mmCIF file of C-alpha atoms and ligand atoms in Angstrom:
data_model
loop_
_atom_site.group_PDB
_atom_site.id
_atom_site.type_symbol
_atom_site.label_atom_id
_atom_site.label_comp_id
_atom_site.label_asym_id
_atom_site.label_seq_id
_atom_site.Cartn_x
_atom_site.Cartn_y
_atom_site.Cartn_z
ATOM 1 C CA MET A 34 -9.379 16.832 96.416
ATOM 2 C CA ALA A 35 -11.379 16.130 93.419
ATOM 3 C CA VAL A 36 -11.152 12.482 93.177
ATOM 4 C CA SER A 37 -12.303 11.030 89.457
ATOM 5 C CA SER A 38 -12.464 7.869 87.311
ATOM 6 C CA PHE A 39 -10.647 8.198 83.201
ATOM 7 C CA ASP A 40 -10.930 4.762 81.814
ATOM 8 C CA LEU A 41 -7.271 3.914 79.772
ATOM 9 C CA THR A 42 -9.366 0.797 77.834
ATOM 10 C CA GLY A 43 -9.669 1.143 74.575
ATOM 11 C CA LYS A 44 -8.010 5.009 74.439
ATOM 12 C CA ARG A 45 -5.026 6.307 72.422
ATOM 13 C CA VAL A 46 -2.978 7.614 74.521
ATOM 14 C CA TRP A 47 0.184 9.678 73.523
ATOM 15 C CA VAL A 48 3.692 9.812 75.990
ATOM 16 C CA ALA A 49 5.278 12.858 74.378
ATOM 17 C CA GLY A 50 9.533 12.098 75.737
ATOM 18 C CA HIS A 51 9.042 9.057 75.333
ATOM 19 C CA ARG A 52 12.946 8.639 75.123
ATOM 20 C CA GLY A 53 13.496 10.570 77.956
ATOM 21 C CA MET A 54 13.866 8.112 81.792
ATOM 22 C CA ALA A 55 10.114 9.773 82.955
ATOM 23 C CA GLY A 56 7.943 9.332 78.971
ATOM 24 C CA ALA A 57 9.900 5.583 78.754
ATOM 25 C CA ALA A 58 8.986 4.240 82.435
ATOM 26 C CA ILE A 59 4.878 5.656 81.509
ATOM 27 C CA ALA A 60 5.574 3.670 77.906
ATOM 28 C CA ARG A 61 6.443 0.655 79.695
ATOM 29 C CA ARG A 62 3.549 0.975 82.334
ATOM 30 C CA LEU A 63 1.271 2.017 80.052
ATOM 31 C CA ARG A 64 1.746 -1.562 78.590
ATOM 32 C CA ARG A 65 -0.150 -2.909 81.882
ATOM 33 C CA GLU A 66 -3.511 -0.876 80.736
ATOM 34 C CA ASN A 67 -5.324 -1.623 77.834
ATOM 35 C CA CYS A 68 -4.741 1.178 75.869
ATOM 36 C CA GLU A 69 -3.166 2.224 72.370
ATOM 37 C CA ILE A 70 0.008 4.307 73.108
ATOM 38 C CA VAL A 71 0.729 6.696 71.002
ATOM 39 C CA THR A 72 4.339 8.160 70.363
ATOM 40 C CA ALA A 73 6.151 10.134 67.878
ATOM 41 C CA ASP A 74 10.296 10.334 67.564
ATOM 42 C CA ARG A 75 12.050 14.260 67.516
ATOM 43 C CA ASN A 76 12.722 13.599 63.774
ATOM 44 C CA ASP A 77 8.868 12.661 62.547
ATOM 45 C CA LEU A 78 7.655 15.143 65.339
ATOM 46 C CA ASP A 79 9.865 18.662 66.574
ATOM 47 C CA LEU A 80 7.917 19.972 70.201
ATOM 48 C CA LEU A 81 9.650 23.317 69.878
ATOM 49 C CA ARG A 82 7.361 23.353 66.165
ATOM 50 C CA GLN A 83 4.278 25.437 67.379
ATOM 51 C CA ALA A 84 2.100 24.613 64.260
ATOM 52 C CA ASP A 85 3.238 21.154 63.623
ATOM 53 C CA VAL A 86 2.380 19.700 67.233
ATOM 54 C CA HIS A 87 -1.442 21.840 66.455
ATOM 55 C CA GLY A 88 -1.465 19.648 63.154
ATOM 56 C CA TRP A 89 0.203 16.132 64.403
ATOM 57 C CA VAL A 90 -2.372 16.166 67.864
ATOM 58 C CA ALA A 91 -4.932 17.493 65.697
ATOM 59 C CA ASP A 92 -4.266 14.315 63.057
ATOM 60 C CA THR A 93 -3.150 12.269 65.179
ATOM 61 C CA LYS A 94 -6.804 11.746 67.585
ATOM 62 C CA ILE A 95 -5.246 11.402 71.136
ATOM 63 C CA ASP A 96 -8.231 11.147 73.973
ATOM 64 C CA ALA A 97 -5.164 11.809 76.920
ATOM 65 C CA VAL A 98 -1.089 13.208 76.636
ATOM 66 C CA PHE A 99 1.534 12.061 79.298
ATOM 67 C CA LEU A 100 3.066 15.315 78.687
ATOM 68 C CA ALA A 101 7.130 14.440 79.533
ATOM 69 C CA ALA A 102 8.821 15.745 77.316
ATOM 70 C CA ALA A 103 11.103 18.463 78.430
ATOM 71 C CA THR A 104 14.599 19.861 78.212
ATOM 72 C CA VAL A 105 16.623 18.085 81.958
ATOM 73 C CA GLY A 106 19.700 17.815 83.322
ATOM 74 C CA GLY A 107 21.330 18.055 86.485
ATOM 75 C CA ILE A 108 22.867 20.537 88.568
ATOM 76 C CA MET A 109 25.769 22.181 86.448
ATOM 77 C CA ALA A 110 24.289 21.530 82.923
ATOM 78 C CA ASN A 111 20.962 23.668 84.952
ATOM 79 C CA ALA A 112 23.040 26.654 86.381
ATOM 80 C CA THR A 113 24.959 26.042 82.806
ATOM 81 C CA ARG A 114 22.973 26.325 80.249
ATOM 82 C CA PRO A 115 19.586 28.561 81.597
ATOM 83 C CA ALA A 116 18.426 29.590 78.484
ATOM 84 C CA GLU A 117 17.670 26.227 76.386
ATOM 85 C CA PHE A 118 16.200 25.102 79.929
ATOM 86 C CA LEU A 119 14.106 27.927 80.020
ATOM 87 C CA TYR A 120 13.029 28.939 76.306
ATOM 88 C CA GLU A 121 12.723 24.761 75.234
ATOM 89 C CA ASN A 122 10.416 23.416 78.675
ATOM 90 C CA LEU A 123 8.334 27.012 78.048
ATOM 91 C CA VAL A 124 8.038 26.649 74.465
ATOM 92 C CA ILE A 125 7.420 22.724 74.734
ATOM 93 C CA GLU A 126 4.669 23.176 77.637
ATOM 94 C CA THR A 127 2.511 25.919 75.825
ATOM 95 C CA ASN A 128 2.989 23.618 72.482
ATOM 96 C CA VAL A 129 1.748 20.493 74.030
ATOM 97 C CA ILE A 130 -1.166 22.006 75.941
ATOM 98 C CA HIS A 131 -2.294 24.294 73.727
ATOM 99 C CA ALA A 132 -2.535 21.533 70.941
ATOM 100 C CA ALA A 133 -4.499 19.421 73.450
ATOM 101 C CA LYS A 134 -7.137 22.407 74.277
ATOM 102 C CA SER A 135 -7.254 22.508 70.643
ATOM 103 C CA ALA A 136 -7.737 19.018 69.880
ATOM 104 C CA GLY A 137 -10.540 18.190 72.491
ATOM 105 C CA VAL A 138 -7.966 15.611 74.088
ATOM 106 C CA LYS A 139 -9.832 14.658 77.132
ATOM 107 C CA LYS A 140 -7.273 14.241 79.722
ATOM 108 C CA LEU A 141 -3.292 15.586 79.755
ATOM 109 C CA LEU A 142 -1.135 15.070 82.183
ATOM 110 C CA PHE A 143 1.744 17.088 82.712
ATOM 111 C CA LEU A 144 5.089 16.898 84.362
ATOM 112 C CA GLY A 145 7.111 18.860 86.869
ATOM 113 C CA SER A 146 9.484 18.881 89.251
ATOM 114 C CA SER A 147 10.278 19.321 92.826
ATOM 115 C CA CYS A 148 12.844 22.464 91.945
ATOM 116 C CA ILE A 149 9.614 24.730 91.873
ATOM 117 C CA TYR A 150 9.889 24.903 95.072
ATOM 118 C CA PRO A 151 11.271 28.106 97.501
ATOM 119 C CA ARG A 152 14.846 27.164 98.064
ATOM 120 C CA MET A 153 13.968 27.228 102.152
ATOM 121 C CA ALA A 154 10.780 25.566 101.374
ATOM 122 C CA GLU A 155 9.337 24.837 105.461
ATOM 123 C CA GLN A 156 10.176 21.039 105.024
ATOM 124 C CA PRO A 157 8.753 18.469 104.429
ATOM 125 C CA MET A 158 7.410 20.659 101.571
ATOM 126 C CA ARG A 159 3.564 21.120 100.723
ATOM 127 C CA GLU A 160 1.805 21.725 97.621
ATOM 128 C CA GLU A 161 1.318 24.914 99.509
ATOM 129 C CA ALA A 162 4.822 26.600 99.467
ATOM 130 C CA LEU A 163 4.663 27.355 95.387
ATOM 131 C CA LEU A 164 5.586 30.799 94.738
ATOM 132 C CA THR A 165 6.083 31.260 98.247
ATOM 133 C CA GLY A 166 9.449 32.849 98.233
ATOM 134 C CA ALA A 167 12.721 32.743 96.513
ATOM 135 C CA LEU A 168 13.715 30.046 94.131
ATOM 136 C CA GLU A 169 16.864 28.548 94.645
ATOM 137 C CA PRO A 170 19.252 29.983 92.433
ATOM 138 C CA THR A 171 21.136 26.837 90.191
ATOM 139 C CA ASN A 172 18.112 25.667 88.522
ATOM 140 C CA GLU A 173 15.499 28.909 88.408
ATOM 141 C CA TRP A 174 15.183 28.661 85.045
ATOM 142 C CA TYR A 175 13.756 25.016 85.168
ATOM 143 C CA ALA A 176 11.871 25.656 87.731
ATOM 144 C CA ILE A 177 9.978 28.732 86.286
ATOM 145 C CA ALA A 178 9.200 26.941 83.198
ATOM 146 C CA LYS A 179 7.525 23.414 85.019
ATOM 147 C CA ILE A 180 5.949 26.915 87.101
ATOM 148 C CA ALA A 181 4.426 28.213 84.081
ATOM 149 C CA GLY A 182 3.295 24.781 82.827
ATOM 150 C CA ILE A 183 1.365 23.536 85.960
ATOM 151 C CA LYS A 184 -0.118 27.568 85.419
ATOM 152 C CA LEU A 185 -1.099 26.553 82.198
ATOM 153 C CA CYS A 186 -2.855 23.200 82.944
ATOM 154 C CA ALA A 187 -4.513 25.070 86.079
ATOM 155 C CA ALA A 188 -5.625 28.494 83.901
ATOM 156 C CA PHE A 189 -6.880 25.756 80.950
ATOM 157 C CA ARG A 190 -8.562 23.894 83.242
ATOM 158 C CA ARG A 191 -10.660 27.774 84.617
ATOM 159 C CA GLN A 192 -10.957 28.805 81.760
ATOM 160 C CA TYR A 193 -12.096 25.882 79.271
ATOM 161 C CA GLY A 194 -12.651 22.790 81.684
ATOM 162 C CA CYS A 195 -10.241 21.156 80.150
ATOM 163 C CA ASP A 196 -9.149 17.888 82.167
ATOM 164 C CA PHE A 197 -5.677 18.657 82.787
ATOM 165 C CA VAL A 198 -3.572 17.816 86.205
ATOM 166 C CA SER A 199 -0.106 18.060 86.784
ATOM 167 C CA VAL A 200 2.168 16.456 89.141
ATOM 168 C CA MET A 201 5.788 17.639 90.574
ATOM 169 C CA PRO A 202 8.164 14.228 90.719
ATOM 170 C CA THR A 203 11.154 14.451 93.394
ATOM 171 C CA ASN A 204 14.392 13.553 91.844
ATOM 172 C CA LEU A 205 14.278 10.225 89.418
ATOM 173 C CA PHE A 206 16.692 7.871 88.769
ATOM 174 C CA GLY A 207 16.783 4.325 86.975
ATOM 175 C CA PRO A 208 16.487 2.702 83.351
ATOM 176 C CA GLY A 209 17.203 5.510 80.682
ATOM 177 C CA ASP A 210 18.918 7.869 82.794
ATOM 178 C CA ARG A 211 21.999 10.254 81.249
ATOM 179 C CA TYR A 212 24.690 8.378 82.143
ATOM 180 C CA ASP A 213 26.607 11.986 81.524
ATOM 181 C CA ALA A 214 29.026 13.243 84.139
ATOM 182 C CA GLU A 215 28.606 17.010 83.624
ATOM 183 C CA ASN A 216 25.199 17.367 82.760
ATOM 184 C CA GLY A 217 23.632 14.580 84.475
ATOM 185 C CA HIS A 218 21.124 13.998 87.266
ATOM 186 C CA VAL A 219 23.382 13.173 90.767
ATOM 187 C CA VAL A 220 22.532 9.785 91.154
ATOM 188 C CA ALA A 221 23.616 8.439 87.097
ATOM 189 C CA ALA A 222 26.555 10.792 88.155
ATOM 190 C CA LEU A 223 27.099 8.738 90.642
ATOM 191 C CA ILE A 224 27.163 5.460 89.396
ATOM 192 C CA MET A 225 28.971 6.080 86.294
ATOM 193 C CA LYS A 226 31.808 7.621 88.803
ATOM 194 C CA ILE A 227 32.017 5.070 90.837
ATOM 195 C CA HIS A 228 31.831 2.035 88.558
ATOM 196 C CA ALA A 229 35.218 4.054 86.886
ATOM 197 C CA ALA A 230 36.252 3.857 90.456
ATOM 198 C CA LYS A 231 36.314 0.443 90.527
ATOM 199 C CA ARG A 232 37.255 -0.873 86.925
ATOM 200 C CA SER A 233 40.797 1.697 87.226
ATOM 201 C CA SER A 234 40.945 0.156 91.677
ATOM 202 C CA SER A 235 40.866 4.160 92.673
ATOM 203 C CA ALA A 236 40.854 4.719 95.937
ATOM 204 C CA THR A 237 38.956 7.982 95.913
ATOM 205 C CA VAL A 238 35.596 9.596 94.284
ATOM 206 C CA GLU A 239 34.848 12.898 93.888
ATOM 207 C CA LEU A 240 31.617 14.772 95.389
ATOM 208 C CA TRP A 241 30.248 17.991 93.484
ATOM 209 C CA GLY A 242 29.643 20.414 96.677
ATOM 210 C CA THR A 243 30.070 19.253 99.884
ATOM 211 C CA GLY A 244 27.807 16.144 100.678
ATOM 212 C CA THR A 245 25.806 17.509 103.008
ATOM 213 C CA PRO A 246 22.907 18.523 101.454
ATOM 214 C CA LYS A 247 19.946 16.302 101.157
ATOM 215 C CA ARG A 248 17.639 15.060 98.430
ATOM 216 C CA GLU A 249 14.906 12.538 98.203
ATOM 217 C CA PHE A 250 15.067 9.702 95.259
ATOM 218 C CA LEU A 251 12.773 7.981 93.589
ATOM 219 C CA PHE A 252 12.602 4.856 90.750
ATOM 220 C CA THR A 253 11.199 5.902 87.770
ATOM 221 C CA GLU A 254 8.975 2.614 87.603
ATOM 222 C CA ASP A 255 7.342 4.413 90.644
ATOM 223 C CA LEU A 256 7.199 7.111 89.058
ATOM 224 C CA ALA A 257 4.970 6.428 86.561
ATOM 225 C CA ASP A 258 2.923 4.384 88.318
ATOM 226 C CA ALA A 259 1.945 7.196 90.139
ATOM 227 C CA CYS A 260 1.242 9.691 87.346
ATOM 228 C CA VAL A 261 -1.033 6.036 85.729
ATOM 229 C CA PHE A 262 -2.580 6.300 89.149
ATOM 230 C CA VAL A 263 -2.931 9.967 89.581
ATOM 231 C CA LEU A 264 -4.167 10.009 85.568
ATOM 232 C CA LYS A 265 -7.409 7.961 86.031
ATOM 233 C CA ASN A 266 -7.707 8.790 89.399
ATOM 234 C CA TYR A 267 -7.543 12.753 90.003
ATOM 235 C CA SER A 268 -8.966 15.705 88.698
ATOM 236 C CA ASP A 269 -8.430 19.011 90.317
ATOM 237 C CA GLU A 270 -6.917 22.387 89.660
ATOM 238 C CA LEU A 271 -4.008 21.650 92.385
ATOM 239 C CA PHE A 272 -0.612 20.004 91.203
ATOM 240 C CA LEU A 273 -0.039 16.826 93.744
ATOM 241 C CA ASN A 274 3.769 15.952 94.513
ATOM 242 C CA VAL A 275 5.122 12.982 93.937
ATOM 243 C CA GLY A 276 8.046 10.980 95.870
ATOM 244 C CA THR A 277 8.318 8.203 99.195
ATOM 245 C CA GLY A 278 9.121 11.486 101.941
ATOM 246 C CA ARG A 279 12.143 10.413 102.776
ATOM 247 C CA ASP A 280 15.443 11.639 102.039
ATOM 248 C CA MET A 281 18.761 10.668 102.600
ATOM 249 C CA THR A 282 22.205 13.215 101.909
ATOM 250 C CA ILE A 283 24.351 12.955 98.852
ATOM 251 C CA LEU A 284 27.164 10.506 100.716
ATOM 252 C CA GLU A 285 24.428 8.212 101.703
ATOM 253 C CA LEU A 286 23.340 8.466 98.679
ATOM 254 C CA ALA A 287 26.839 7.620 97.589
ATOM 255 C CA GLU A 288 27.923 4.728 99.965
ATOM 256 C CA SER A 289 24.286 2.843 99.477
ATOM 257 C CA ILE A 290 25.315 3.085 94.497
ATOM 258 C CA ALA A 291 28.694 2.012 97.014
ATOM 259 C CA ARG A 292 27.653 -0.819 98.963
ATOM 260 C CA VAL A 293 25.753 -1.810 95.068
ATOM 261 C CA ALA A 294 28.830 -1.377 93.101
ATOM 262 C CA GLY A 295 31.431 -2.964 95.505
ATOM 263 C CA TRP A 296 33.658 -0.397 96.273
ATOM 264 C CA ASN A 297 35.055 0.354 98.960
ATOM 265 C CA GLY A 298 37.083 3.894 98.581
ATOM 266 C CA THR A 299 36.801 6.865 100.309
ATOM 267 C CA PHE A 300 34.675 10.294 98.933
ATOM 268 C CA VAL A 301 36.674 13.204 98.801
ATOM 269 C CA PHE A 302 34.672 16.701 97.667
ATOM 270 C CA ASP A 303 35.496 19.565 94.902
ATOM 271 C CA ARG A 304 34.147 23.122 96.928
ATOM 272 C CA SER A 305 33.623 24.430 94.048
ATOM 273 C CA LYS A 306 31.333 23.229 92.133
ATOM 274 C CA PRO A 307 27.394 23.901 94.124
ATOM 275 C CA ASP A 308 25.313 22.246 96.405
ATOM 276 C CA GLY A 309 22.195 23.745 95.319
ATOM 277 C CA MET A 310 18.939 23.830 97.569
ATOM 278 C CA PRO A 311 20.102 22.719 101.418
ATOM 279 C CA ARG A 312 17.089 20.122 101.399
ATOM 280 C CA LYS A 313 14.092 18.736 99.339
ATOM 281 C CA VAL A 314 11.663 16.792 100.347
ATOM 282 C CA MET A 315 8.168 16.101 99.555
ATOM 283 C CA ASP A 316 5.431 16.121 101.707
ATOM 284 C CA VAL A 317 3.548 12.761 99.849
ATOM 285 C CA SER A 318 0.703 13.276 101.902
ATOM 286 C CA ARG A 319 -1.696 14.559 99.844
ATOM 287 C CA LEU A 320 -1.292 11.482 96.968
ATOM 288 C CA HIS A 321 -0.830 8.599 99.598
ATOM 289 C CA ALA A 322 -4.672 10.161 100.969
ATOM 290 C CA LEU A 323 -5.673 9.396 97.453
ATOM 291 C CA GLY A 324 -4.412 5.792 97.797
ATOM 292 C CA TRP A 325 -0.891 5.823 96.069
ATOM 293 C CA ASN A 326 2.083 4.842 97.601
ATOM 294 C CA ALA A 327 5.981 4.001 96.037
ATOM 295 C CA GLN A 328 6.780 -0.145 96.332
ATOM 296 C CA THR A 329 10.127 -0.061 95.554
ATOM 297 C CA SER A 330 12.893 0.820 98.120
ATOM 298 C CA PHE A 331 15.891 2.478 97.480
ATOM 299 C CA ASP A 332 18.657 0.068 97.975
ATOM 300 C CA GLU A 333 16.275 -2.014 95.380
ATOM 301 C CA GLY A 334 15.700 0.649 92.718
ATOM 302 C CA ILE A 335 19.426 1.399 92.733
ATOM 303 C CA LYS A 336 20.608 -2.357 92.201
ATOM 304 C CA GLN A 337 17.633 -2.093 89.132
ATOM 305 C CA ALA A 338 19.315 1.073 87.970
ATOM 306 C CA TYR A 339 22.885 0.013 88.273
ATOM 307 C CA GLU A 340 22.214 -3.297 86.219
ATOM 308 C CA TRP A 341 20.802 -0.853 84.055
ATOM 309 C CA TYR A 342 23.865 0.565 83.811
ATOM 310 C CA LEU A 343 26.021 -1.773 82.734
ATOM 311 C CA ALA A 344 24.062 -3.804 80.463
ATOM 312 C CA ASN A 345 23.120 -0.907 78.234
ATOM 313 C CA VAL A 346 25.907 2.020 78.877
ATOM 314 C CA VAL A 347 29.017 -0.173 79.936
ATOM 315 C CA ASP A 348 28.650 -3.144 77.748
ATOM 316 C CA ARG A 349 27.316 -1.743 75.236
ATOM 317 C CA ALA A 350 30.215 0.961 74.693
ATOM 318 C CA ALA A 351 32.522 -2.224 75.285
HETATM 319 O O1 LIG B 1049 20.355 15.299 90.928
HETATM 320 P P1 LIG B 1049 21.517 16.908 90.373
HETATM 321 O O2 LIG B 1049 22.479 17.332 90.219
HETATM 322 O O3 LIG B 1049 20.415 18.568 90.672
HETATM 323 O O4 LIG B 1049 21.686 16.940 91.731
HETATM 324 P P2 LIG B 1049 20.137 19.007 92.427
HETATM 325 C C1 LIG B 1049 22.701 17.839 92.740
HETATM 326 C C2 LIG B 1049 23.260 17.933 94.290
HETATM 327 O O5 LIG B 1049 24.001 16.771 94.164
HETATM 328 C C3 LIG B 1049 23.593 18.563 94.736
HETATM 329 C C4 LIG B 1049 25.638 16.596 94.599
HETATM 330 O O6 LIG B 1049 24.065 18.640 96.302
HETATM 331 C C5 LIG B 1049 25.207 18.103 94.284
HETATM 332 O O7 LIG B 1049 26.428 19.429 94.842
HETATM 333 N N1 LIG B 1049 26.375 16.216 93.743
HETATM 334 C C6 LIG B 1049 27.431 15.921 94.098
HETATM 335 C C7 LIG B 1049 26.406 15.694 92.017
HETATM 336 N N2 LIG B 1049 28.117 14.694 93.520
HETATM 337 C C8 LIG B 1049 27.401 15.026 92.190
HETATM 338 C C9 LIG B 1049 28.022 14.828 90.255
HETATM 339 O O8 LIG B 1049 28.924 13.538 90.863
HETATM 340 N N3 LIG B 1049 27.407 15.418 89.986
HETATM 341 C C10 LIG B 1049 25.997 15.771 90.248
HETATM 342 N N4 LIG B 1049 24.668 15.902 89.012
HETATM 343 N N5 LIG B 1049 25.172 16.173 90.869
HETATM 344 C C11 LIG B 1049 17.899 18.510 90.510
HETATM 345 C C12 LIG B 1049 17.296 19.695 89.617
HETATM 346 O O9 LIG B 1049 18.240 19.698 91.028
HETATM 347 O O10 LIG B 1049 16.069 18.709 90.534
HETATM 348 C C13 LIG B 1049 16.736 19.224 88.381
HETATM 349 O O11 LIG B 1049 19.121 19.794 88.561
HETATM 350 C C14 LIG B 1049 15.421 18.563 88.513
HETATM 351 O O12 LIG B 1049 16.395 20.245 87.348
HETATM 352 C C15 LIG B 1049 16.151 18.072 90.306
HETATM 353 O O13 LIG B 1049 14.535 19.831 89.325
HETATM 354 C C16 LIG B 1049 14.253 16.937 90.080
HETATM 355 O O14 LIG B 1049 18.934 17.655 93.208
HETATM 356 O O15 LIG B 1049 20.187 19.626 92.871
#
């Protein structure tokens, strides 16, 4: 693993996707670095438009990029909107990565996803498992786009010597998550459902699938810290897994959220909805060897996510 040192001091750093959960957390984390954070709102820059992206990046004089912009969603959004997940993610990545190379950006960090790994990958999943088997059908469209993003960074590094690196975050949760029961990720969806059950004194909450799949969850602020750490300290073609290395069943996740929310009901299962990948936990030994570890306990992260939901979604709607 090539350790490197990229000093952010005085640099102009573009967070692409700063309105999303991961990008917003990276922008918050960058406030502790002595750099200038650059962002562009969707109305000012449409990342799907190649000429606009090239023009904006060339004019804006950027030193480093965090490529966190993506079309994202939970298992049902992935399964029901395959064209958007494949097309939009491919176009965003190709536009930003190519524009960064053309404008001479010195460092770029691309955010992938743990769904790049084969459905039946050996657990915990090592970086070497990429492209060793068939993907999980519910999110293969998103996975293929993210694999293309990793390969773009690797190809631009090989052919043009660009210092572009990639990280593969596990399932994320935290402030700024999308609270949308149909399209959201599981943590946000369950926070919504459990809070609603508490408010209406309902005795049951419905979980999709069987509750038995296992997932690993990383708090957004830890993800952001890892991204800044990797951008500053790592330079190699091989992408790095980012996670905690610990997983739990979906039912255990639901029970933890119920504890934090103070709801004592029971869970029922809608087996017509998909389980997705049976297990998804990362081998994070490479990142640990470089000196980075997640700092937030799962319970603390859930507490903060729930408080953010109450303050920013529930209270604002009231
Ligand atoms: O976060 P999630 O939607 O996606 O979690 P993936 C799905 C798991 O939670 C499945 C169960 O096992 C679902 O059956 N689940 C139970 C629920 N109740 C619910 C619910 O109300 N809502 C949701 N969403 N799930 C994601 C990809 O896969 O992995 C993302 O969709 C990303 O694109 C991420 O790549 C890393 O964990 O299956």
